[in-house]
PDB file of C-alpha atoms in Angstrom:
ATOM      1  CA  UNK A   1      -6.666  16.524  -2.681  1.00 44.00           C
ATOM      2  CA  UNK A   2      -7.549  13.189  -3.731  1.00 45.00           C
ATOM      3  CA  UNK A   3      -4.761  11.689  -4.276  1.00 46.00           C
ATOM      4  CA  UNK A   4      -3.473  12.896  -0.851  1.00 47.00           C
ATOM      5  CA  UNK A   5      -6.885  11.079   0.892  1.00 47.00           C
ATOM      6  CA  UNK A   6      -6.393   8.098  -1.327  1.00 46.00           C
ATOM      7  CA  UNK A   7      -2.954   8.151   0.113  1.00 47.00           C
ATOM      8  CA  UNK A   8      -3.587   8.353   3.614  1.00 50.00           C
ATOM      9  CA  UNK A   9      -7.233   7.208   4.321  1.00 48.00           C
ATOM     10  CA  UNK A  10      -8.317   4.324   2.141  1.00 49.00           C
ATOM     11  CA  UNK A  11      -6.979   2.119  -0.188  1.00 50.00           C
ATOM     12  CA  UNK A  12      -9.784   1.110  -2.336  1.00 47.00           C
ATOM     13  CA  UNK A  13     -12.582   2.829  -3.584  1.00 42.00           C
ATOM     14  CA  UNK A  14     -16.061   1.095  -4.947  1.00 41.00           C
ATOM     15  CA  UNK A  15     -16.402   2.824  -8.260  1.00 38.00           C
ATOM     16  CA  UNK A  16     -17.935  -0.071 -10.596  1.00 37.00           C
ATOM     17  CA  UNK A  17     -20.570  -1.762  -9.637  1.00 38.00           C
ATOM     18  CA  UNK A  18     -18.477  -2.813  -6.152  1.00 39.00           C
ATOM     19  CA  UNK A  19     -16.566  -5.750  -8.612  1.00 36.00           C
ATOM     20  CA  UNK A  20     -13.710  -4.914  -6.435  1.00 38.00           C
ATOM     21  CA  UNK A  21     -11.114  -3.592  -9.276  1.00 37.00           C
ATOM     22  CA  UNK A  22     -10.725  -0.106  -8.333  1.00 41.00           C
ATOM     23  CA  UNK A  23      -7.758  -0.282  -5.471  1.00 55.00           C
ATOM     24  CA  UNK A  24      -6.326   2.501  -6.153  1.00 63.00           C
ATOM     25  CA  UNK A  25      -4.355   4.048  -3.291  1.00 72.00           C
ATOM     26  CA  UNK A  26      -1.184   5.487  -5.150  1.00 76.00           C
ATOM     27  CA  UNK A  27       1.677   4.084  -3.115  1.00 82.00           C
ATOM     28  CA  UNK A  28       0.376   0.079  -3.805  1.00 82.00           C
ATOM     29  CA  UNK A  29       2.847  -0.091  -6.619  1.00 82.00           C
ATOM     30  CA  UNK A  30       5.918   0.731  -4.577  1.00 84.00           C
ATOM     31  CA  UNK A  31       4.989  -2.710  -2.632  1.00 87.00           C
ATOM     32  CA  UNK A  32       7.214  -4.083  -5.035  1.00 84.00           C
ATOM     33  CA  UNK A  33      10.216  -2.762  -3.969  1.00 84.00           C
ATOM     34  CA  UNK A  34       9.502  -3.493  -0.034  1.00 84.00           C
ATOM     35  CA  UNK A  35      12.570  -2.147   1.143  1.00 83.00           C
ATOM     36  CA  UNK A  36      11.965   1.262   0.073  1.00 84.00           C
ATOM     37  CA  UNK A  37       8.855   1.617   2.020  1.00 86.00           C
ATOM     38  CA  UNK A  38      10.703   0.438   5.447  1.00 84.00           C
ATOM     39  CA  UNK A  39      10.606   3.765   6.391  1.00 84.00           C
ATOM     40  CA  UNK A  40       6.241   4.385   6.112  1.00 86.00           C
ATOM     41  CA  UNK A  41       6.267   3.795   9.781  1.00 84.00           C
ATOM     42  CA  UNK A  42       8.374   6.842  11.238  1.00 84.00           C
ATOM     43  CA  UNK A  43       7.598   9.202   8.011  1.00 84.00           C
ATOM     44  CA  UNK A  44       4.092   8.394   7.188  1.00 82.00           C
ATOM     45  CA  UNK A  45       2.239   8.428   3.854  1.00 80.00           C
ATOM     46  CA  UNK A  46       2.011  11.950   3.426  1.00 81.00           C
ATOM     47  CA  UNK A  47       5.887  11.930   3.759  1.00 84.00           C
ATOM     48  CA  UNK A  48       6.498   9.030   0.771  1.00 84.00           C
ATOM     49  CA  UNK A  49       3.555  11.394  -1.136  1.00 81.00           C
ATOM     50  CA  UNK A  50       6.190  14.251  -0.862  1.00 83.00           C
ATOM     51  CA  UNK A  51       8.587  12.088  -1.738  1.00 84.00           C
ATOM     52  CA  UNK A  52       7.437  10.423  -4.829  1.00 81.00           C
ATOM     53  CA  UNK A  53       6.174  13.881  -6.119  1.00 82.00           C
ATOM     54  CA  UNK A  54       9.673  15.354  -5.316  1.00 83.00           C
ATOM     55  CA  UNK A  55      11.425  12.477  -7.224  1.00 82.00           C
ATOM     56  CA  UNK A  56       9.192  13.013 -10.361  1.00 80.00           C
ATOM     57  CA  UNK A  57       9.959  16.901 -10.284  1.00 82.00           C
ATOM     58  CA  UNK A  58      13.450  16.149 -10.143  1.00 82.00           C
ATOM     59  CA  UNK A  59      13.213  13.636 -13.146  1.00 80.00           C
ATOM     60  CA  UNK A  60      11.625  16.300 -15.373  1.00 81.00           C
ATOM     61  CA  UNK A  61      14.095  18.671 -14.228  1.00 82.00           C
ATOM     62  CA  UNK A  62      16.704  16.511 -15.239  1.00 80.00           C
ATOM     63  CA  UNK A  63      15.332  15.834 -18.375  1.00 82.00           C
ATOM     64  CA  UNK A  64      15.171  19.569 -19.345  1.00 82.00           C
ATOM     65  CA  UNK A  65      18.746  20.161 -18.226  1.00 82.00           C
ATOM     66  CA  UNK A  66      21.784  18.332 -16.802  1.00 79.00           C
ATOM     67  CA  UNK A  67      22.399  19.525 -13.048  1.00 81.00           C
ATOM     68  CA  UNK A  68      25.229  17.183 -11.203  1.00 82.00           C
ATOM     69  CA  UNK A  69      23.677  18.392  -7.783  1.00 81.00           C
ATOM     70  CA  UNK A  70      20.276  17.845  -9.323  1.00 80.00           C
ATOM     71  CA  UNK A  71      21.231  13.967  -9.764  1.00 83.00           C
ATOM     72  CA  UNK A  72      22.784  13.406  -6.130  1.00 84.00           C
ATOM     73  CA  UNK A  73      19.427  14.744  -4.953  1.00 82.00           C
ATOM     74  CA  UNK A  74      17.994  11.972  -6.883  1.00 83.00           C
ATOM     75  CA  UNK A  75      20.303   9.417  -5.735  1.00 83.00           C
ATOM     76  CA  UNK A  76      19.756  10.252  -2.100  1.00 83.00           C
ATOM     77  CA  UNK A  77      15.938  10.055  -2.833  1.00 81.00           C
ATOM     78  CA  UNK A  78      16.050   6.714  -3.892  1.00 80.00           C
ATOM     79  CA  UNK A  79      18.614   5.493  -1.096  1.00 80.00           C
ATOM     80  CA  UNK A  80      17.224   7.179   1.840  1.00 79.00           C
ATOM     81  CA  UNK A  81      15.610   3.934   3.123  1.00 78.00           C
ATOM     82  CA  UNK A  82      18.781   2.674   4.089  1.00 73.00           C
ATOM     83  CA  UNK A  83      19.057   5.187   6.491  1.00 76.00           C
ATOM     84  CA  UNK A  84      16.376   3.553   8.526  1.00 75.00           C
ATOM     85  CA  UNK A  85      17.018  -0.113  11.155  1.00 71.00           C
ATOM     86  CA  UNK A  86      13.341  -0.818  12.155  1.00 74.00           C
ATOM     87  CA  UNK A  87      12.829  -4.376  13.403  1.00 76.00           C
ATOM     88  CA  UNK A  88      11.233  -6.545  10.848  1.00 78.00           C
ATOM     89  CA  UNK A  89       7.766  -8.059  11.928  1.00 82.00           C
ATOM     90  CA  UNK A  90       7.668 -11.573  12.853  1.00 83.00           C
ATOM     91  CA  UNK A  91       5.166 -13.708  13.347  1.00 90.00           C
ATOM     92  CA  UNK A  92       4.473 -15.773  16.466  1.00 87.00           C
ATOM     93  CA  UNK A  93       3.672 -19.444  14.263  1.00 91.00           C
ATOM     94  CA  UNK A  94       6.057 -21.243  11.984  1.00 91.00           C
ATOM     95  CA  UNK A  95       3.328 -21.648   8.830  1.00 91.00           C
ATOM     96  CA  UNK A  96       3.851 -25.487   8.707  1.00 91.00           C
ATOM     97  CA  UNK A  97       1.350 -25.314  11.996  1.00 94.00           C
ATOM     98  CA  UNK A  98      -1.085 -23.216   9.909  1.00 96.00           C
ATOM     99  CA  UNK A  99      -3.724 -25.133   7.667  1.00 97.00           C
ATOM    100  CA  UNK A 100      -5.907 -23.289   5.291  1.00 97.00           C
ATOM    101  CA  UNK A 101      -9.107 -24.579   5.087  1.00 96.00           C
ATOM    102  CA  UNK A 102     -11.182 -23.063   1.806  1.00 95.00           C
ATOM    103  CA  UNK A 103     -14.773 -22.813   1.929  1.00 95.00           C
ATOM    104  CA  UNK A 104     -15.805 -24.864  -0.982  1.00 93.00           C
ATOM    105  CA  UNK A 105     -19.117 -25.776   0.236  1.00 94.00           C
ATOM    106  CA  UNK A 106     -20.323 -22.033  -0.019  1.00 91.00           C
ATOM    107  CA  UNK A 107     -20.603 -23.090  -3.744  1.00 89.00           C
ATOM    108  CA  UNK A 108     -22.988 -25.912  -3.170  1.00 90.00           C
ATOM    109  CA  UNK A 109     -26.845 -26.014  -2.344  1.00 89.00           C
ATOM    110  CA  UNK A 110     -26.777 -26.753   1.640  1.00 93.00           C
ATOM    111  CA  UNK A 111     -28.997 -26.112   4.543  1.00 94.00           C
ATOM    112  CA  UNK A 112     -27.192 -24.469   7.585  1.00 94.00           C
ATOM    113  CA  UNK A 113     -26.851 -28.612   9.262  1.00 96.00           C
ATOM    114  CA  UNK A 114     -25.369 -30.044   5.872  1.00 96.00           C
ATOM    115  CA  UNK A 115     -22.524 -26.753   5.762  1.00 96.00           C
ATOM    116  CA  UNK A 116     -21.951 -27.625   9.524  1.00 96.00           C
ATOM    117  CA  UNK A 117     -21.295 -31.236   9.001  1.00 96.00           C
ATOM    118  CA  UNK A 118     -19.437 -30.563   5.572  1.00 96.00           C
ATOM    119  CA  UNK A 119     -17.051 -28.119   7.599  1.00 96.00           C
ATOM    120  CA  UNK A 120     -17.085 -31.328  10.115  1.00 96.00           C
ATOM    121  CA  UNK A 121     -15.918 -33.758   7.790  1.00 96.00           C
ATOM    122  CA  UNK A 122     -13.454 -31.594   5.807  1.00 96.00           C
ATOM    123  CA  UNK A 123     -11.907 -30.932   9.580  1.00 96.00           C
ATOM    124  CA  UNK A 124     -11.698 -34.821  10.089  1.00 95.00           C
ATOM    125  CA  UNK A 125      -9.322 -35.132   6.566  1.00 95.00           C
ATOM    126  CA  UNK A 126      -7.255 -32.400   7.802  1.00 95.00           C
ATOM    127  CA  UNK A 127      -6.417 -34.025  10.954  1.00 93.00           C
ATOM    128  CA  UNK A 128      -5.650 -37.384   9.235  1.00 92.00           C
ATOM    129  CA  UNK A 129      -3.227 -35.228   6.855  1.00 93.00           C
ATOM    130  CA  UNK A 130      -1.915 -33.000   9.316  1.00 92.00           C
ATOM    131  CA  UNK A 131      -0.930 -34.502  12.499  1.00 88.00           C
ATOM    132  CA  UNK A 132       1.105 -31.427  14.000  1.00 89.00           C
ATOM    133  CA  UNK A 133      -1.202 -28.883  12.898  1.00 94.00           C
ATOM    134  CA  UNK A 134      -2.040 -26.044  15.438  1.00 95.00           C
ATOM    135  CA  UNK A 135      -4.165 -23.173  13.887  1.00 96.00           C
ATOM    136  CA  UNK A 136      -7.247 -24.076  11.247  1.00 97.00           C
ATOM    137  CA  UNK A 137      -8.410 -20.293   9.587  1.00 98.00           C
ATOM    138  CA  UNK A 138     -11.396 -20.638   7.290  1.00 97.00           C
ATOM    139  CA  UNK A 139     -11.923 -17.107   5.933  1.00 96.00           C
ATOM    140  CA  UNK A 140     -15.097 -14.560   6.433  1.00 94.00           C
ATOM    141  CA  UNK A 141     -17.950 -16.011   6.129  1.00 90.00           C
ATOM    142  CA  UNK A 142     -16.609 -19.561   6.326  1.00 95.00           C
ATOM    143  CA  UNK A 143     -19.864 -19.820   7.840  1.00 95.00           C
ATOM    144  CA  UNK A 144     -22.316 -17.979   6.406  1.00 89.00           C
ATOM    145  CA  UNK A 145     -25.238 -18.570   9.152  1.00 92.00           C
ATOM    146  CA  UNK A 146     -25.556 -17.868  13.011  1.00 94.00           C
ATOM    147  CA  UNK A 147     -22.742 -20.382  14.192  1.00 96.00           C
ATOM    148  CA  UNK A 148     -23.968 -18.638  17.850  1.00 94.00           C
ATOM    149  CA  UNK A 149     -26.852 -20.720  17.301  1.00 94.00           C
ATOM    150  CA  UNK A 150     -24.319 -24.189  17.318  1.00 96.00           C
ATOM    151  CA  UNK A 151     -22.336 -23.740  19.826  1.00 94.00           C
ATOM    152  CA  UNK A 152     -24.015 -26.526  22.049  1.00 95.00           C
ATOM    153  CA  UNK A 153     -23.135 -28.824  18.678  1.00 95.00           C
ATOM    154  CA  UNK A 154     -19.437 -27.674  18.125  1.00 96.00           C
ATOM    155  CA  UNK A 155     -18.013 -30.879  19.730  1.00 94.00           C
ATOM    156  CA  UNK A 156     -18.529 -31.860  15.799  1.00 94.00           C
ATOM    157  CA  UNK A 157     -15.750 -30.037  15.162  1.00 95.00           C
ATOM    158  CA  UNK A 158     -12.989 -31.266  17.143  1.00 91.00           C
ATOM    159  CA  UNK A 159     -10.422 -33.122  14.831  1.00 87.00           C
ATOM    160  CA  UNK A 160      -7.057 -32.868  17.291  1.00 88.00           C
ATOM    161  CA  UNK A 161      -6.910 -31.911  20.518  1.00 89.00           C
ATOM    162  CA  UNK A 162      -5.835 -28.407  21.523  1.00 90.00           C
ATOM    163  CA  UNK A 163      -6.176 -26.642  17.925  1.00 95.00           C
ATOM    164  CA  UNK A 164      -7.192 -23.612  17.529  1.00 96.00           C
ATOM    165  CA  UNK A 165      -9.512 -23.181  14.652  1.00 97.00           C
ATOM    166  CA  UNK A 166     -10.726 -19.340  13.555  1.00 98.00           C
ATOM    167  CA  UNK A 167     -13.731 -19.345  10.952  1.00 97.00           C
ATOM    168  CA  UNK A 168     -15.574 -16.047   9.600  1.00 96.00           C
ATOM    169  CA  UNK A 169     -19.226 -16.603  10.364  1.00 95.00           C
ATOM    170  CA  UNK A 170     -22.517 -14.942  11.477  1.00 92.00           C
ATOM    171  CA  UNK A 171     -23.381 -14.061  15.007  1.00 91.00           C
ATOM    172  CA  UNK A 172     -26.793 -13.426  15.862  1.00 90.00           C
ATOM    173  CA  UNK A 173     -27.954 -11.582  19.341  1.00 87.00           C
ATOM    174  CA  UNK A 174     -31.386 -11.173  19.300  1.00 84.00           C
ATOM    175  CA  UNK A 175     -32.745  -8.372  16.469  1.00 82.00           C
ATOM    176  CA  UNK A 176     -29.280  -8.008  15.973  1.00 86.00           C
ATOM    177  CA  UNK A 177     -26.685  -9.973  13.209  1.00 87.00           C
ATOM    178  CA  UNK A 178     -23.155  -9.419  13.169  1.00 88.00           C
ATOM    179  CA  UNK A 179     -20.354 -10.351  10.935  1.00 90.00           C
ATOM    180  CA  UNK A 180     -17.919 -12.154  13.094  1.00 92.00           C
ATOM    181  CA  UNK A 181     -14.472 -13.703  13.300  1.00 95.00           C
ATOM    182  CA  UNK A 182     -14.800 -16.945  16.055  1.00 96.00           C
ATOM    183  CA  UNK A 183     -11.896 -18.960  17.707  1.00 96.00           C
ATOM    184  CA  UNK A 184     -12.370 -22.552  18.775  1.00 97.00           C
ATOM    185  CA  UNK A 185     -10.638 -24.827  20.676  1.00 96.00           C
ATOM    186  CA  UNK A 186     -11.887 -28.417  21.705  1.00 95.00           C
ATOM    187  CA  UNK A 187     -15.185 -27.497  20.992  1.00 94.00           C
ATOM    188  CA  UNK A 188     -15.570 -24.518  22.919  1.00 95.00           C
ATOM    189  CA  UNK A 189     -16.000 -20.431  21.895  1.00 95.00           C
ATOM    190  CA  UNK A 190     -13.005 -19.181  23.565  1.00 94.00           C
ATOM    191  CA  UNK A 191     -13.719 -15.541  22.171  1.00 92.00           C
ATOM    192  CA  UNK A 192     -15.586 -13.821  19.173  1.00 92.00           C
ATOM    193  CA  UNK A 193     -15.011 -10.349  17.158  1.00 92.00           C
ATOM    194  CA  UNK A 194     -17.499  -8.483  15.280  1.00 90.00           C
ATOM    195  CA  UNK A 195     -16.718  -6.431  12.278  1.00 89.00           C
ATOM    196  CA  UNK A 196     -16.532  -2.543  13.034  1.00 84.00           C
ATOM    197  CA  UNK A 197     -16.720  -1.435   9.171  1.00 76.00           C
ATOM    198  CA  UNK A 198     -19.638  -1.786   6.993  1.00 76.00           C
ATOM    199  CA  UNK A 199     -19.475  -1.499   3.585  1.00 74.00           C
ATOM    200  CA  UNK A 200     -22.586   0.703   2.829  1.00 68.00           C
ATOM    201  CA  UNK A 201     -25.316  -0.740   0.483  1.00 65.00           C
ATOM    202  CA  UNK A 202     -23.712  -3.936   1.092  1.00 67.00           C
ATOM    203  CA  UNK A 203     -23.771  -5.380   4.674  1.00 70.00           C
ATOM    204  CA  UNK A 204     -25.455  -1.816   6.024  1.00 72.00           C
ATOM    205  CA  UNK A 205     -27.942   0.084   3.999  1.00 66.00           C
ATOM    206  CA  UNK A 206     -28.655   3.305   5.150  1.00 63.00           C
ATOM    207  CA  UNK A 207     -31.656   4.657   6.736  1.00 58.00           C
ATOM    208  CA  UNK A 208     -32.971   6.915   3.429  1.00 53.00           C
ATOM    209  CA  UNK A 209     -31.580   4.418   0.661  1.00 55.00           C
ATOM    210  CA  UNK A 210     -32.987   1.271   2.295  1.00 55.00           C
ATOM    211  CA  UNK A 211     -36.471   1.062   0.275  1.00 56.00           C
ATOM    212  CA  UNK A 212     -34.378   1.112  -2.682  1.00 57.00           C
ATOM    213  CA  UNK A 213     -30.875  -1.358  -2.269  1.00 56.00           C
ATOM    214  CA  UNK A 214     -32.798  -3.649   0.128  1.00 55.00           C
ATOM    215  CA  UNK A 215     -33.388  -6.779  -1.473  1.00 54.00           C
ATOM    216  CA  UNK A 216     -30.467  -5.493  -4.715  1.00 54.00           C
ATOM    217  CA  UNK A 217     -27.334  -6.588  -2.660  1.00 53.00           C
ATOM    218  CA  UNK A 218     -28.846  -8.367   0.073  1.00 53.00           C
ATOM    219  CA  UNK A 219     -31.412 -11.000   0.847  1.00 54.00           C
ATOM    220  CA  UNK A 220     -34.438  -8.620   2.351  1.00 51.00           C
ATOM    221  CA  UNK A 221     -33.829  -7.030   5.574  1.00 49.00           C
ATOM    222  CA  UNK A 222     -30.628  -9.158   6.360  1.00 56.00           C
ATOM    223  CA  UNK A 223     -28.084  -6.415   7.255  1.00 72.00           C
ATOM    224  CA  UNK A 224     -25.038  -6.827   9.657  1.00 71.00           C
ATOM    225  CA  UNK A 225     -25.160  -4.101  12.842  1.00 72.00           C
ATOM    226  CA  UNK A 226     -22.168  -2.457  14.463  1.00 70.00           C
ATOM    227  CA  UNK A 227     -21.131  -4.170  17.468  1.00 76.00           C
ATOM    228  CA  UNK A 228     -20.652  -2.032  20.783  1.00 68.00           C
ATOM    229  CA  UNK A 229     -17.571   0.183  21.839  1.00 66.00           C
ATOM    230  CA  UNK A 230     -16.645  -2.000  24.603  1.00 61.00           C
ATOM    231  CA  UNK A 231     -16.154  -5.074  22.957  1.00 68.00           C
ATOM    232  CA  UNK A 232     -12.768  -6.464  24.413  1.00 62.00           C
ATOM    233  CA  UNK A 233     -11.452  -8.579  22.137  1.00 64.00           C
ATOM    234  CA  UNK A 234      -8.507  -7.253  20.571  1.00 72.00           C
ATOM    235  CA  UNK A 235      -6.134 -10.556  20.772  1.00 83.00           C
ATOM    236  CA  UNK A 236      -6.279 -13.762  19.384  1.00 90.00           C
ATOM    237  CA  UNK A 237      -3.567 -16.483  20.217  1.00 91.00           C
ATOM    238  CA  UNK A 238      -1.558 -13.175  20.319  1.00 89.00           C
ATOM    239  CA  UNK A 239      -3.055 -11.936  16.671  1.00 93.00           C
ATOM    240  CA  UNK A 240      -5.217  -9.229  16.156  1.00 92.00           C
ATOM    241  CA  UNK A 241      -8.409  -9.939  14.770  1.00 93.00           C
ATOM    242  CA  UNK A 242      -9.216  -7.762  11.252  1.00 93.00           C
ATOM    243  CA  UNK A 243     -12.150  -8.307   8.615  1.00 91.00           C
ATOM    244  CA  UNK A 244     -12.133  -7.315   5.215  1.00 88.00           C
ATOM    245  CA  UNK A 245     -13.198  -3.635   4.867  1.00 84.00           C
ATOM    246  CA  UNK A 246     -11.853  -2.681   8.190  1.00 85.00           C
ATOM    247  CA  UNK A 247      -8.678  -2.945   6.927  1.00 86.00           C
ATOM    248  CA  UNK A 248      -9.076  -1.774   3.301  1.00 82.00           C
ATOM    249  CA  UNK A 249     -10.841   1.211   5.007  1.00 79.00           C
ATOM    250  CA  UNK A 250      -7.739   1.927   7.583  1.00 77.00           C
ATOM    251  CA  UNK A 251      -9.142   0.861  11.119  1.00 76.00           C
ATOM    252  CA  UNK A 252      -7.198   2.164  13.494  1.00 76.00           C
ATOM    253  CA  UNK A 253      -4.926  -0.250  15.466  1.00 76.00           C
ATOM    254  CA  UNK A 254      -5.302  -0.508  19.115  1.00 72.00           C
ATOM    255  CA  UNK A 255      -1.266  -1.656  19.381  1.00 70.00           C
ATOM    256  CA  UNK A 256       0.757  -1.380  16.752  1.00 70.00           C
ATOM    257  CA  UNK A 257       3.610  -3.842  15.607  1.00 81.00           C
ATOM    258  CA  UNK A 258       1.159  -7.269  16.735  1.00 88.00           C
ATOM    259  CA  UNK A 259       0.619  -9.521  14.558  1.00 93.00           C
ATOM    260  CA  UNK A 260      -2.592  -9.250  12.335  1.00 94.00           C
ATOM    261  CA  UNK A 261      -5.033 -12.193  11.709  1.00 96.00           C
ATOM    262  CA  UNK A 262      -6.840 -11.120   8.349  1.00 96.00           C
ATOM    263  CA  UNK A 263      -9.762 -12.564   6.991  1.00 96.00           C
ATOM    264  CA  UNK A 264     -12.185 -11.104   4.150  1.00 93.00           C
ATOM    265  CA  UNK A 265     -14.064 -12.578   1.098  1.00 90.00           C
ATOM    266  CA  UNK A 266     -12.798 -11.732  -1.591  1.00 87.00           C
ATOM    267  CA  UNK A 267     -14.495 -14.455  -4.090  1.00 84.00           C
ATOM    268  CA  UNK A 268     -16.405 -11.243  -5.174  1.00 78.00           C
ATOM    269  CA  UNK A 269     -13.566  -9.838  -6.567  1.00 77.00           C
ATOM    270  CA  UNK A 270     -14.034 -11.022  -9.964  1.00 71.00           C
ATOM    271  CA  UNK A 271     -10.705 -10.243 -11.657  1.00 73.00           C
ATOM    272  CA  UNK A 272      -7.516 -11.802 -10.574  1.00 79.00           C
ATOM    273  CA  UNK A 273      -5.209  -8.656 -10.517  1.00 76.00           C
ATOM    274  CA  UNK A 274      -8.146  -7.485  -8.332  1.00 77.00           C
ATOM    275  CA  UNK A 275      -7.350 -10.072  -6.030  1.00 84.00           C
ATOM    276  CA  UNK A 276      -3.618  -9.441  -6.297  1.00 85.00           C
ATOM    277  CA  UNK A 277      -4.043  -5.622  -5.388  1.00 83.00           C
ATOM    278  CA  UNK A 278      -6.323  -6.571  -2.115  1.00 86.00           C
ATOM    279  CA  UNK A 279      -2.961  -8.022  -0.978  1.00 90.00           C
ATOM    280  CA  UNK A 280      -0.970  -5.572  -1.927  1.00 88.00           C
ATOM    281  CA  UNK A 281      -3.309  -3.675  -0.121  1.00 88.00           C
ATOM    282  CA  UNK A 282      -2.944  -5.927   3.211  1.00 91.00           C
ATOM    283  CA  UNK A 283       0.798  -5.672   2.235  1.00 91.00           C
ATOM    284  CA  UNK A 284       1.272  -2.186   2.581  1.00 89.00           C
ATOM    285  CA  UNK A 285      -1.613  -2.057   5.746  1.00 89.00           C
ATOM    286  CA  UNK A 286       1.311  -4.084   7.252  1.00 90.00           C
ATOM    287  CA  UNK A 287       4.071  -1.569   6.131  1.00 89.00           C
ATOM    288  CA  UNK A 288       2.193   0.789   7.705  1.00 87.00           C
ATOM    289  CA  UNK A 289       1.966  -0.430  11.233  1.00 88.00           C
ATOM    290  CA  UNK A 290       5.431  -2.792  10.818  1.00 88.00           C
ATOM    291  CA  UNK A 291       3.605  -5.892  11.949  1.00 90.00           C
ATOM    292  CA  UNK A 292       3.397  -9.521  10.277  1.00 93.00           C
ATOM    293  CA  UNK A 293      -0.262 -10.203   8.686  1.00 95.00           C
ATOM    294  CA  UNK A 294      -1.414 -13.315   7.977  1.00 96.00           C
ATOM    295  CA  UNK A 295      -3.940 -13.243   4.798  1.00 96.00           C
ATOM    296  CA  UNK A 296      -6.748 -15.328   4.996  1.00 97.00           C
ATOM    297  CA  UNK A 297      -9.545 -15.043   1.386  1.00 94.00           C
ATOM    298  CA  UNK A 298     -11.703 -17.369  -0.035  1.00 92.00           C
ATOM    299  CA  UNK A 299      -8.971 -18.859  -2.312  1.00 92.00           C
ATOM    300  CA  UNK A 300      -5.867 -19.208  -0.134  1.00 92.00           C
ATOM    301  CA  UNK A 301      -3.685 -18.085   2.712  1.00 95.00           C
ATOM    302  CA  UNK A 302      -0.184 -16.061   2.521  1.00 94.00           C
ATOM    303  CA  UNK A 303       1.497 -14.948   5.191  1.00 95.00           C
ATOM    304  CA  UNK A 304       2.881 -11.009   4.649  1.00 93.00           C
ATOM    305  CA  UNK A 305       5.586  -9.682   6.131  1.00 82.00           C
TER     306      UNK A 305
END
């Protein structure tokens, strides 16, 4: 039973002292071989679960004793994914329009003003490098304060006309704090998302554990809230938006096949094959729901397809 939940309903679990390295939804390994998971979006997990359990029976089997019908079983196993013609993802912007923008001054000592005019002058360098560049993405919390709180100042941040610049940051309304995706454009908040997932002890401590995680993972009372049902932005310069745990954790796709803007932290992810797994993990998300994603961490940006 758990390997059929790890299967279908999450593909990480936070084992060890949340450091990330326990991703261990079974089917991340058959990433490799992308083409034989073309078919995940008509037959499902449970169905490759099936399979991959039938295709290990029928290797013992085989092992024990020869059976000619036995190995055209096998064959047909392993070749059934050519059976399927489902439209490969693509994704609305050519990646030489794309910058990736890393958040390097998370690492130094700054008050909230000195990060916003850091992010200001690393903008300014990028549009003296990149003169055709359309999209900036700065992953989650690119900006890790209430940018809500700027937005009369964001003029700052205009280094080419018309670009469209999406940075992970705080957003603060009233009592409340939210973990946000924002996209800019000449200054302006065109829209916002908040995150829908929170990891437990981590950006929301429960009601009877508070007393005793508050203040271990984060800085007193500072926890994120869930944003409301009816928030209604579910595009993006035709992307939709998705923050770390939400997809990790499965969210549920309002449309299928659109292409996915990603963005998460994973800087706490101390082990590098840890960090390779969380995009396998966005890898097979993609599989999944046969749409593009564009991967957005603290390091760098690949685009997954």
């Amino acid at each position: 039973m758990t390997f059929v939940y790890l299967t279908c309903y999450c593909s990480f679990a936070m084992l060890d002292c949340f450091d990330g390295y326990p991703f261990i939804n079974p089917l991340l390994p058959l990433v490799s071989w992308k083409w034989y998971l073309t078919g995940l979006p008509i037959i499902g997990t449970i169905g490759y679960w099936i399979l991959v359990v039938m295709i290990n029976v029928g290797f013992g089997l085989l092992i024990q004793k020869y059976h000619q019908s036995l190995l055209l079983l096998l064959l047909l196993l392993f070749l059934f994914p050519v059976c399927f013609n489902i439209h490969k993802p693509v994704f609305p912007f050519p990646l030489d329009d794309i910058v990736y923008l890393q958040p390097s001054w998370n690492n130094l000592d700054l008050t909230p003003a000195q990060q916003f005019y850091q992010i200001s002058r690393e903008l300014d360098v990028i549009a003296l490098r990149h003169h055709k560049v359309k999209i900036i993405v700065i992953p989650e919390s690119g900006f890790s304060h209430n940018l809500w709180a700027w937005k009369d100042h964001l003029g700052a941040w205009i280094c080419l006309d018309d670009v469209n610049l999406f940075i992970g940051a705080h957003r603060y309304d009233h009592d409340k704090k939210y973990n946000s995706l924002y996209h800019i454009k000449n200054g302006t908040i065109v829209s916002w998302y908040d995150k829908t997932h929170l990891v437990p002890c981590v950006e929301r401590i429960p009601w009877l554990l508070r007393k005793v995680f508050t203040g271990l993972f984060t800085d007193g009372d500072e926890v994120f809230s869930y944003p409301h049902n009816d928030q209604d932005c579910g595009e993006m310069c035709g992307m939709q938006p998705v923050i770390c745990s939400e997809l990790f954790c499965d969210k549920k796709l309002p449309v299928d096949n659109r292409p996915i803007l990603f963005i998460c932290n994973d800087s706490w992810l101390s082990l590098d094959y840890a960090k390779q797994l969380a995009q396998r993990s966005a890898q097979l998300y993609g599989l999944r729901h046969n749409c593009a994603i564009l991967y957005v961490g603290s390091y760098d940006m690949k685009l997954l397809q």
